[in-house]
Coordinates of C-alpha atoms in Angstrom, one line a residue:
M1 CA -2.2 -50.0 98.8
N2 CA -2.6 -48.9 95.1
I3 CA -5.4 -50.0 92.9
L4 CA -4.3 -51.3 89.1
T5 CA -7.1 -51.6 86.3
G6 CA -7.9 -54.6 84.7
T7 CA -4.9 -53.9 81.8
Q8 CA -2.4 -53.0 84.5
I9 CA -3.1 -56.1 86.2
K10 CA -2.3 -58.3 83.3
E11 CA 1.3 -56.0 82.9
A12 CA 2.1 -56.7 86.4
D13 CA 1.5 -60.3 86.0
R14 CA 3.7 -60.4 82.9
F15 CA 6.4 -58.1 84.5
T16 CA 6.4 -60.5 87.9
M17 CA 6.9 -63.6 85.6
E18 CA 9.8 -61.7 83.6
M19 CA 11.7 -60.3 86.6
K20 CA 11.4 -63.3 89.3
P21 CA 11.3 -65.2 86.8
I22 CA 8.6 -67.3 87.4
A23 CA 6.3 -69.3 84.8
S24 CA 2.7 -68.6 84.6
I25 CA 1.6 -71.9 86.1
D26 CA 3.7 -71.2 89.4
L27 CA 2.4 -67.9 89.6
M28 CA -1.5 -69.6 89.3
E29 CA -0.2 -72.1 92.2
R30 CA 1.2 -69.2 94.3
A31 CA -2.5 -67.3 94.1
A32 CA -4.0 -70.6 94.6
K33 CA -2.3 -71.1 97.9
A34 CA -3.1 -68.0 99.2
I35 CA -6.7 -68.5 98.4
A36 CA -6.7 -72.0 100.0
D37 CA -5.3 -70.5 103.2
W38 CA -8.5 -68.2 103.5
F39 CA -10.6 -71.1 102.8
K40 CA -8.8 -73.0 105.8
T41 CA -9.2 -69.9 108.1
Y42 CA -12.9 -69.1 107.4
I43 CA -14.6 -71.9 105.9
K44 CA -15.3 -75.3 108.2
R45 CA -14.3 -78.6 106.6
S46 CA -17.8 -79.9 107.1
R47 CA -19.3 -77.4 104.3
P48 CA -18.8 -79.2 100.7
L49 CA -17.3 -76.9 98.0
L50 CA -18.6 -76.7 94.7
F51 CA -16.3 -75.2 92.1
L52 CA -17.5 -73.3 89.2
V53 CA -14.6 -73.3 86.8
G54 CA -14.4 -71.2 83.5
K55 CA -12.2 -71.8 80.8
G56 CA -9.7 -69.2 81.5
N57 CA -6.8 -68.6 84.0
N58 CA -9.8 -67.8 86.7
G59 CA -10.9 -71.4 86.4
G60 CA -7.3 -72.4 86.5
D61 CA -7.2 -70.7 89.7
G62 CA -10.1 -72.3 90.9
L63 CA -9.1 -75.8 89.9
A64 CA -5.7 -75.3 91.8
V65 CA -7.7 -74.4 94.5
A66 CA -10.1 -77.4 94.4
R67 CA -7.1 -79.5 94.3
L68 CA -5.1 -78.1 97.3
L69 CA -8.5 -78.3 99.6
A70 CA -9.2 -81.7 98.6
L71 CA -6.0 -83.1 99.7
D72 CA -6.4 -81.2 102.8
G73 CA -9.5 -83.0 103.8
Y74 CA -12.4 -80.8 102.0
T75 CA -15.2 -82.5 100.4
C76 CA -14.9 -80.6 96.6
S77 CA -16.6 -81.1 93.5
V78 CA -16.2 -79.1 90.0
C79 CA -18.6 -77.9 87.5
M80 CA -17.4 -76.8 84.2
P81 CA -19.4 -75.2 81.8
F82 CA -17.4 -75.2 79.0
P83 CA -15.5 -78.2 77.2
S84 CA -11.9 -78.9 78.5
E85 CA -10.4 -78.0 74.8
D86 CA -11.5 -74.6 74.7
M87 CA -9.4 -74.0 78.2
T88 CA -6.2 -72.1 78.6
E89 CA -3.2 -74.0 78.7
E90 CA -2.6 -73.4 82.4
C91 CA -6.5 -74.1 83.3
R92 CA -6.2 -77.4 81.4
A93 CA -2.9 -78.2 83.2
N94 CA -4.8 -77.8 86.7
L95 CA -7.8 -79.9 85.2
E96 CA -5.4 -82.7 84.8
R97 CA -3.9 -82.3 88.4
L98 CA -7.2 -82.6 90.0
P99 CA -7.3 -85.7 92.6
A100 CA -9.4 -88.8 91.3
H101 CA -11.7 -88.2 94.2
V102 CA -12.9 -84.9 93.2
R103 CA -16.4 -85.3 91.7
R104 CA -17.4 -83.5 88.2
V105 CA -21.2 -82.4 88.2
T106 CA -23.0 -80.9 85.4
P107 CA -24.4 -77.3 85.5
E108 CA -27.9 -78.7 86.0
E109 CA -26.7 -80.2 89.0
A110 CA -24.8 -77.2 90.3
L111 CA -27.9 -75.4 90.5
Q112 CA -29.5 -78.1 92.6
Q113 CA -27.0 -78.1 95.5
P114 CA -28.0 -78.2 99.3
Q115 CA -28.0 -74.9 101.0
E116 CA -25.0 -76.0 103.0
T117 CA -22.7 -76.4 99.7
V118 CA -20.6 -73.4 99.2
L119 CA -20.3 -72.4 95.7
V120 CA -16.9 -71.1 94.5
D121 CA -17.1 -69.0 91.4
A122 CA -14.2 -69.2 89.2
L123 CA -16.0 -68.7 86.0
L124 CA -14.5 -65.5 84.8
G125 CA -11.9 -63.3 85.7
T126 CA -10.5 -59.5 84.7
G127 CA -10.3 -60.2 81.0
V128 CA -14.1 -60.1 80.6
R129 CA -15.1 -57.8 77.5
G130 CA -18.7 -57.3 76.3
G131 CA -21.9 -58.8 77.5
L132 CA -22.2 -62.3 78.7
K133 CA -22.5 -65.0 76.3
E134 CA -24.3 -68.6 76.8
P135 CA -24.0 -70.8 78.7
L136 CA -23.1 -68.2 81.2
A137 CA -25.7 -66.0 80.1
S138 CA -28.5 -67.9 81.5
F139 CA -26.2 -69.6 84.1
I140 CA -25.2 -66.7 86.2
P141 CA -28.8 -65.3 86.7
A142 CA -29.7 -69.1 87.8
L143 CA -26.8 -69.2 90.2
N144 CA -28.0 -65.7 91.8
R145 CA -31.4 -67.2 92.7
L146 CA -29.9 -69.9 95.0
P147 CA -29.9 -69.3 98.5
N148 CA -26.1 -70.7 98.9
D149 CA -23.1 -68.9 100.0
V150 CA -20.8 -68.0 97.1
I151 CA -17.1 -67.2 97.1
S152 CA -15.7 -65.4 94.3
I153 CA -11.9 -65.7 93.1
D154 CA -10.6 -62.2 92.3
L155 CA -14.0 -60.5 91.2
P156 CA -17.3 -61.8 90.8
S157 CA -17.7 -63.1 87.3
G158 CA -19.2 -61.1 84.9
M159 CA -17.8 -58.1 86.7
A160 CA -15.7 -55.4 84.3
T161 CA -12.6 -54.2 86.4
E162 CA -13.7 -50.5 86.0
W163 CA -17.1 -49.1 84.4
S164 CA -20.1 -50.4 82.7
N165 CA -21.3 -52.9 85.1
D166 CA -24.8 -54.4 84.9
P167 CA -25.6 -56.0 88.2
A168 CA -28.3 -58.4 86.9
R169 CA -25.5 -60.0 84.4
I170 CA -22.8 -60.5 87.6
V171 CA -22.2 -63.2 90.1
H172 CA -23.7 -62.1 93.3
A173 CA -21.1 -62.9 95.9
T174 CA -21.1 -63.6 99.6
H175 CA -17.3 -62.8 99.8
T176 CA -14.9 -61.9 97.4
L177 CA -11.3 -62.7 97.4
A178 CA -9.6 -59.9 95.3
L179 CA -6.0 -61.0 94.3
E180 CA -3.4 -58.3 95.3
C181 CA -5.4 -55.3 95.0
P182 CA -9.2 -54.5 94.7
K183 CA -10.6 -53.8 91.3
L184 CA -12.3 -50.1 90.9
A185 CA -15.4 -51.5 90.2
M186 CA -15.6 -53.4 93.6
L187 CA -15.6 -49.9 95.3
L188 CA -18.2 -48.2 93.2
P189 CA -22.1 -48.3 93.8
E190 CA -22.8 -49.3 90.1
A191 CA -22.0 -52.9 91.2
G192 CA -19.9 -52.9 94.5
D193 CA -22.8 -54.9 96.2
C194 CA -22.1 -57.8 94.0
C195 CA -18.6 -58.3 95.8
G196 CA -20.5 -59.0 99.3
Q197 CA -17.7 -58.7 101.7
L198 CA -14.1 -57.8 100.2
H199 CA -10.9 -59.6 101.2
V200 CA -7.5 -58.8 99.6
L201 CA -5.0 -61.5 99.3
S202 CA -1.7 -60.9 98.2
I203 CA -0.1 -63.3 95.4
G204 CA 3.2 -61.5 95.7
L205 CA 3.4 -59.4 92.3
S206 CA 6.6 -57.9 91.9
P207 CA 6.6 -54.5 93.9
A208 CA 8.9 -53.0 91.1
Y209 CA 6.2 -52.8 88.6
P210 CA 5.9 -49.1 87.4
G211 CA 2.2 -49.1 87.5
W212 CA 1.9 -49.3 91.2
T213 CA 3.3 -45.8 91.1
A214 CA 1.7 -44.5 87.9
T215 CA -2.0 -45.6 89.0
P216 CA -4.0 -42.6 90.5
Y217 CA -6.3 -45.0 92.7
A218 CA -5.6 -46.3 96.1
Y219 CA -7.5 -48.3 98.9
T220 CA -6.5 -47.0 102.4
T221 CA -5.8 -49.6 104.8
K222 CA -4.3 -49.6 108.2
A223 CA -0.6 -49.6 107.0
D224 CA -1.3 -46.5 104.8
V225 CA -2.9 -44.5 107.6
E226 CA 0.1 -45.6 110.1
T227 CA 2.6 -43.9 107.9
L228 CA 0.5 -40.4 108.3
L229 CA -0.3 -40.3 111.8
R230 CA 1.6 -37.7 114.0
K231 CA 3.2 -37.9 117.0
R232 CA 2.8 -36.3 120.5
A233 CA 6.1 -35.1 121.9
L234 CA 6.8 -35.8 125.7
F235 CA 7.3 -32.1 126.8
S236 CA 4.6 -30.8 124.8
H237 CA 1.7 -28.6 125.7
K238 CA -1.9 -27.9 124.4
G239 CA -0.5 -24.9 122.4
D240 CA 1.1 -27.4 120.2
Y241 CA -1.9 -29.1 119.4
G242 CA -4.6 -26.6 117.6
H243 CA -7.9 -25.1 118.3
A244 CA -10.7 -26.3 115.8
L245 CA -13.9 -24.0 115.7
L246 CA -17.2 -25.8 114.8
V247 CA -20.1 -23.7 113.5
C248 CA -23.0 -25.7 113.8
G249 CA -26.3 -26.5 115.4
S250 CA -29.9 -24.5 115.0
A251 CA -32.9 -24.5 117.3
R252 CA -34.1 -27.9 116.3
M253 CA -30.7 -29.5 115.2
M254 CA -28.2 -29.3 118.1
G255 CA -27.6 -33.1 118.3
A256 CA -25.8 -32.2 115.1
A257 CA -23.5 -29.9 116.8
V258 CA -22.8 -32.0 120.0
L259 CA -21.7 -35.2 117.4
A260 CA -19.5 -32.9 115.6
V261 CA -18.3 -31.4 118.9
G262 CA -17.7 -35.3 120.2
G263 CA -16.0 -36.0 116.8
A264 CA -13.5 -33.4 117.2
L265 CA -12.5 -33.9 120.5
R266 CA -11.4 -37.4 119.6
S267 CA -9.2 -36.2 117.0
G268 CA -6.2 -35.1 119.2
C269 CA -6.5 -31.5 118.8
A270 CA -5.9 -29.4 122.1
L271 CA -9.2 -27.2 122.0
V272 CA -12.6 -27.4 120.4
T273 CA -14.8 -24.3 120.2
A274 CA -18.4 -24.7 119.2
H275 CA -20.4 -21.4 117.9
V276 CA -23.9 -22.5 118.4
P277 CA -27.1 -20.9 119.3
M278 CA -27.4 -19.7 122.9
Q279 CA -30.2 -22.3 123.6
G280 CA -27.7 -25.1 122.9
A281 CA -25.4 -24.0 125.6
V282 CA -26.6 -26.5 128.3
A283 CA -26.8 -29.5 125.9
L284 CA -23.0 -29.1 124.9
N285 CA -21.8 -28.5 128.4
V286 CA -23.6 -31.3 129.8
S287 CA -22.4 -33.7 126.9
F288 CA -18.8 -32.2 126.5
P289 CA -17.8 -30.0 129.5
S290 CA -14.3 -29.6 127.4
A291 CA -15.4 -27.9 124.6
M292 CA -15.5 -24.1 124.9
L293 CA -18.5 -22.4 123.4
S294 CA -19.2 -19.3 121.3
L295 CA -22.7 -18.3 121.6
D296 CA -24.8 -16.9 119.0
P297 CA -27.8 -14.8 119.8
A298 CA -30.2 -16.2 117.5
D299 CA -31.6 -19.6 117.3
C300 CA -29.5 -20.2 114.3
F301 CA -25.9 -19.3 113.0
S302 CA -26.3 -15.4 112.6
T303 CA -23.1 -13.6 113.4
L304 CA -19.4 -14.5 113.4
P305 CA -17.6 -15.8 116.2
G306 CA -14.8 -13.6 117.5
Q307 CA -11.2 -13.9 117.1
L308 CA -11.1 -16.0 113.9
A309 CA -7.4 -16.1 114.0
R310 CA -7.2 -18.2 117.0
Y311 CA -8.5 -21.0 115.1
R312 CA -6.4 -23.5 113.1
A313 CA -9.5 -25.0 111.3
I314 CA -13.0 -24.4 110.9
G315 CA -15.6 -27.0 110.4
I316 CA -19.2 -25.7 109.3
G317 CA -22.5 -27.2 108.3
C318 CA -23.7 -29.8 110.8
G319 CA -27.4 -28.8 111.9
L320 CA -26.8 -25.2 110.5
G321 CA -30.1 -24.8 108.6
M322 CA -30.6 -22.6 105.7
A323 CA -32.3 -19.4 107.3
D324 CA -31.5 -16.2 105.4
E325 CA -29.3 -14.9 108.3
T326 CA -27.3 -18.1 108.1
V327 CA -26.7 -17.8 104.2
A328 CA -25.5 -14.2 104.9
A329 CA -23.5 -15.1 108.1
F330 CA -21.8 -17.9 106.1
E331 CA -21.0 -15.4 103.2
Q332 CA -19.1 -13.5 105.8
L333 CA -17.1 -16.2 107.3
L334 CA -15.9 -17.2 103.7
Q335 CA -14.7 -13.8 103.3
A336 CA -12.9 -13.9 106.7
A337 CA -11.6 -17.1 106.7
T338 CA -7.9 -18.0 106.2
V339 CA -7.5 -21.4 107.5
P340 CA -9.0 -24.7 106.0
M341 CA -12.6 -25.5 106.2
V342 CA -14.5 -28.7 106.6
L343 CA -17.9 -28.0 104.6
D344 CA -20.6 -30.3 105.2
A345 CA -24.6 -30.8 105.2
D346 CA -26.1 -27.2 104.9
A347 CA -22.8 -25.5 104.0
L348 CA -22.7 -27.5 101.1
N349 CA -26.3 -27.0 100.3
I350 CA -25.9 -23.1 100.4
L351 CA -22.7 -23.4 98.4
A352 CA -24.8 -25.4 95.6
R353 CA -27.2 -22.4 95.6
H354 CA -24.1 -19.7 95.4
N355 CA -21.4 -21.4 93.0
E356 CA -19.9 -17.9 92.7
W357 CA -18.7 -18.5 96.4
F358 CA -16.6 -21.4 95.5
E359 CA -13.4 -19.7 95.3
R360 CA -13.6 -18.3 98.6
I361 CA -13.1 -21.8 100.1
P362 CA -9.6 -21.6 101.3
P363 CA -7.3 -23.8 99.6
G364 CA -6.6 -27.1 101.5
S365 CA -10.2 -27.6 103.0
I366 CA -12.6 -30.6 102.7
L367 CA -15.9 -30.9 101.4
T368 CA -17.7 -34.2 102.8
P369 CA -21.0 -34.4 100.7
H370 CA -23.2 -37.4 100.5
L371 CA -24.4 -38.5 96.8
G372 CA -27.3 -36.1 97.1
E373 CA -25.1 -33.0 98.0
L374 CA -22.4 -34.3 95.6
R375 CA -25.3 -34.1 92.8
R376 CA -26.3 -30.3 93.7
L377 CA -22.6 -29.4 93.6
I378 CA -21.6 -30.8 90.3
G379 CA -24.8 -31.8 88.6
H380 CA -26.1 -34.9 87.1
W381 CA -23.8 -37.7 86.1
N382 CA -24.8 -40.8 83.8
D383 CA -22.4 -43.3 85.2
E384 CA -19.6 -43.7 87.6
K385 CA -16.9 -42.7 85.5
E386 CA -18.5 -39.4 84.5
K387 CA -19.2 -38.9 88.5
I388 CA -15.4 -39.4 89.1
E389 CA -14.4 -37.0 86.6
K390 CA -17.0 -34.4 87.5
T391 CA -15.8 -34.5 91.4
R392 CA -12.0 -34.5 90.2
A393 CA -12.8 -31.1 88.4
L394 CA -14.6 -29.8 91.3
A395 CA -11.6 -30.7 93.7
A396 CA -9.1 -29.4 91.2
R397 CA -11.2 -26.1 91.0
L398 CA -11.3 -25.5 94.9
Q399 CA -7.6 -26.9 95.4
S400 CA -9.5 -29.0 98.3
V401 CA -10.7 -32.5 99.0
V402 CA -13.8 -33.7 98.3
V403 CA -15.1 -36.9 100.7
V404 CA -17.7 -38.3 98.8
K405 CA -19.5 -40.2 101.6
G406 CA -20.7 -44.1 101.4
A407 CA -19.5 -47.5 101.2
H408 CA -16.0 -47.3 100.5
T409 CA -16.1 -43.5 101.0
M410 CA -14.2 -41.8 98.2
V411 CA -11.4 -39.3 98.8
V412 CA -10.6 -37.2 95.7
M413 CA -7.5 -35.2 96.0
P414 CA -7.0 -31.7 94.0
D415 CA -4.4 -33.4 91.9
G416 CA -6.9 -36.1 90.7
R417 CA -5.6 -38.7 92.7
I418 CA -8.4 -40.9 94.3
R419 CA -8.5 -43.1 97.7
F420 CA -11.2 -45.5 98.7
N421 CA -11.6 -46.7 102.2
S422 CA -11.3 -49.9 103.5
T423 CA -13.3 -49.4 106.9
G424 CA -17.0 -48.9 107.6
N425 CA -20.4 -50.8 107.5
P426 CA -23.9 -50.2 106.5
G427 CA -24.9 -49.7 110.0
M428 CA -23.3 -46.1 109.6
A429 CA -26.1 -45.1 107.4
K430 CA -27.9 -43.4 110.0
G431 CA -28.6 -39.6 111.2
G432 CA -25.3 -38.1 112.7
S433 CA -22.8 -40.4 111.3
G434 CA -21.7 -37.5 109.1
D435 CA -21.6 -35.0 111.8
V436 CA -19.1 -37.1 113.6
L437 CA -17.0 -37.1 110.7
T438 CA -17.1 -33.4 110.0
G439 CA -16.2 -32.7 113.7
L440 CA -13.2 -35.4 113.5
L441 CA -11.7 -33.9 110.1
A442 CA -11.6 -30.3 111.5
G443 CA -10.0 -31.5 114.6
L444 CA -7.4 -32.9 112.3
L445 CA -6.5 -30.3 110.4
A446 CA -6.4 -28.2 113.5
R447 CA -4.0 -30.8 114.8
G448 CA -1.6 -30.2 112.0
Y449 CA -2.4 -32.7 109.3
N450 CA -3.1 -31.3 105.5
G451 CA -6.1 -31.7 103.6
E452 CA -5.2 -35.0 102.0
Q453 CA -3.8 -36.3 105.2
A454 CA -6.5 -35.5 107.7
A455 CA -9.6 -36.7 105.0
A456 CA -7.6 -40.3 104.5
T457 CA -6.8 -40.7 108.3
G458 CA -10.6 -39.2 109.6
V459 CA -12.5 -41.5 107.0
Y460 CA -10.3 -44.6 108.0
Y461 CA -10.7 -44.2 111.8
H462 CA -14.4 -43.0 111.4
G463 CA -15.1 -46.1 109.5
L464 CA -13.0 -48.2 112.1
A465 CA -15.2 -46.8 114.9
G466 CA -18.3 -47.9 112.9
D467 CA -16.9 -51.4 112.4
T468 CA -16.2 -51.6 116.6
A469 CA -19.8 -50.1 116.9
A470 CA -21.1 -52.9 115.1
S471 CA -19.3 -55.5 116.6
K472 CA -20.6 -54.4 120.1
H473 CA -24.0 -53.4 119.1
G474 CA -24.8 -55.0 115.6
E475 CA -25.2 -52.9 112.4
E476 CA -29.1 -52.6 113.2
S477 CA -28.8 -51.0 116.7
M478 CA -25.6 -49.0 116.5
N479 CA -26.0 -45.4 116.3
S480 CA -24.1 -42.1 115.6
R481 CA -23.1 -41.5 119.5
D482 CA -21.4 -44.9 119.4
L483 CA -19.1 -43.8 116.6
V484 CA -17.9 -41.0 119.1
D485 CA -17.4 -43.8 121.8
E486 CA -15.3 -45.9 119.9
L487 CA -12.9 -43.5 117.7
K488 CA -9.4 -44.0 118.7
I489 CA -7.0 -42.6 116.4
G490 CA -3.8 -44.8 116.3
E491 CA -5.4 -48.1 117.5

């Protein structure tokens, strides 16, 4: 699913109206029906709904939804902080269509609703520019102090579609119903928390709009990864599915190696070999007897595995440590390796201290930094736009994929395209989750996926495993081993 900028969304609206052809008020009605259908699925009719309506077309969407739901048995009321004469033509038309039994409340009354009332945010849409002005400059912060559930239509009011967002001046939603595609700002740490749970609703914008293919941003969904999946031939054998090498673990961090091996074994590749300290052999044999071992005589990575040519991909970094002999062995591996690598954790930390080694990374590799590791690789950034540009520059320099882990994990391709992930949850923010991902990605590379395919597919199914684990154990109680158990590529 591609992501449009705020400007492109307006162009897509206009293109759709010209191509269909369809009037603006009818396109608004189509959006309202999609939103109303979501409410009917997820919000009980016993809960009162208060629509907070602005003067633009986002307000028109809200008024149209209020009408549809009021006619379907919901108790709806509306609050309009702006005079009706300031409304757009479409917004005013939907105000006039409201059923007589839809009650109107003042802004003061809106801020005194019982907690069971659901507040529907339709104050500002994608056209917001600059800072908030009155009456919303004081109304939105007061709204954010309420305990009520808030559902934002298209995007939380006050949020710019891309950059320069201040969470203090944005509605803090419980759910956001993004129309046609997410907005870039929803997927970035700067203000993404304001969205709550994100839902994307199709309103039928024309797929022929040229901007869909011109945008560098995409949101990875199940439909996207299903087009990437490789099938297994009936008359195939293990030699057809690749051999992954994992260089991981040290004396006090063998758990990272175990988790990485578990992730690799769920990838679909045929063989997994773990190069680990000799003292870690028992732990790996007991945990995953199907993995093969290459044993290092030291208590850390100090010597290269033999027969490197037999591996189709190499994952390195999980629990590795940064001992002097490990740094030296890593340099030797970079000089010897000819296959794509997955570089994580201490492999990235070592690289950050040796920028001169960057060009030795095989093209088509995958780097998997969290934000702290990314900062060590690319330096400080002042805002999300600068972070993205610096990460793009790194991916282009290395001709490799950079996977920036976090909510909506960002996958940056060497040509500058960026995918954001649609799966995963905060329960995955625990030690070991990244180790599972590293093993999974190395296994996918060995299986025959290229770096871009492996990154998009692995990140999606890693997050999906986290969602399944959270549904079984809860976000607080789930742990990284649960991710291994729930990994199911293709399901």
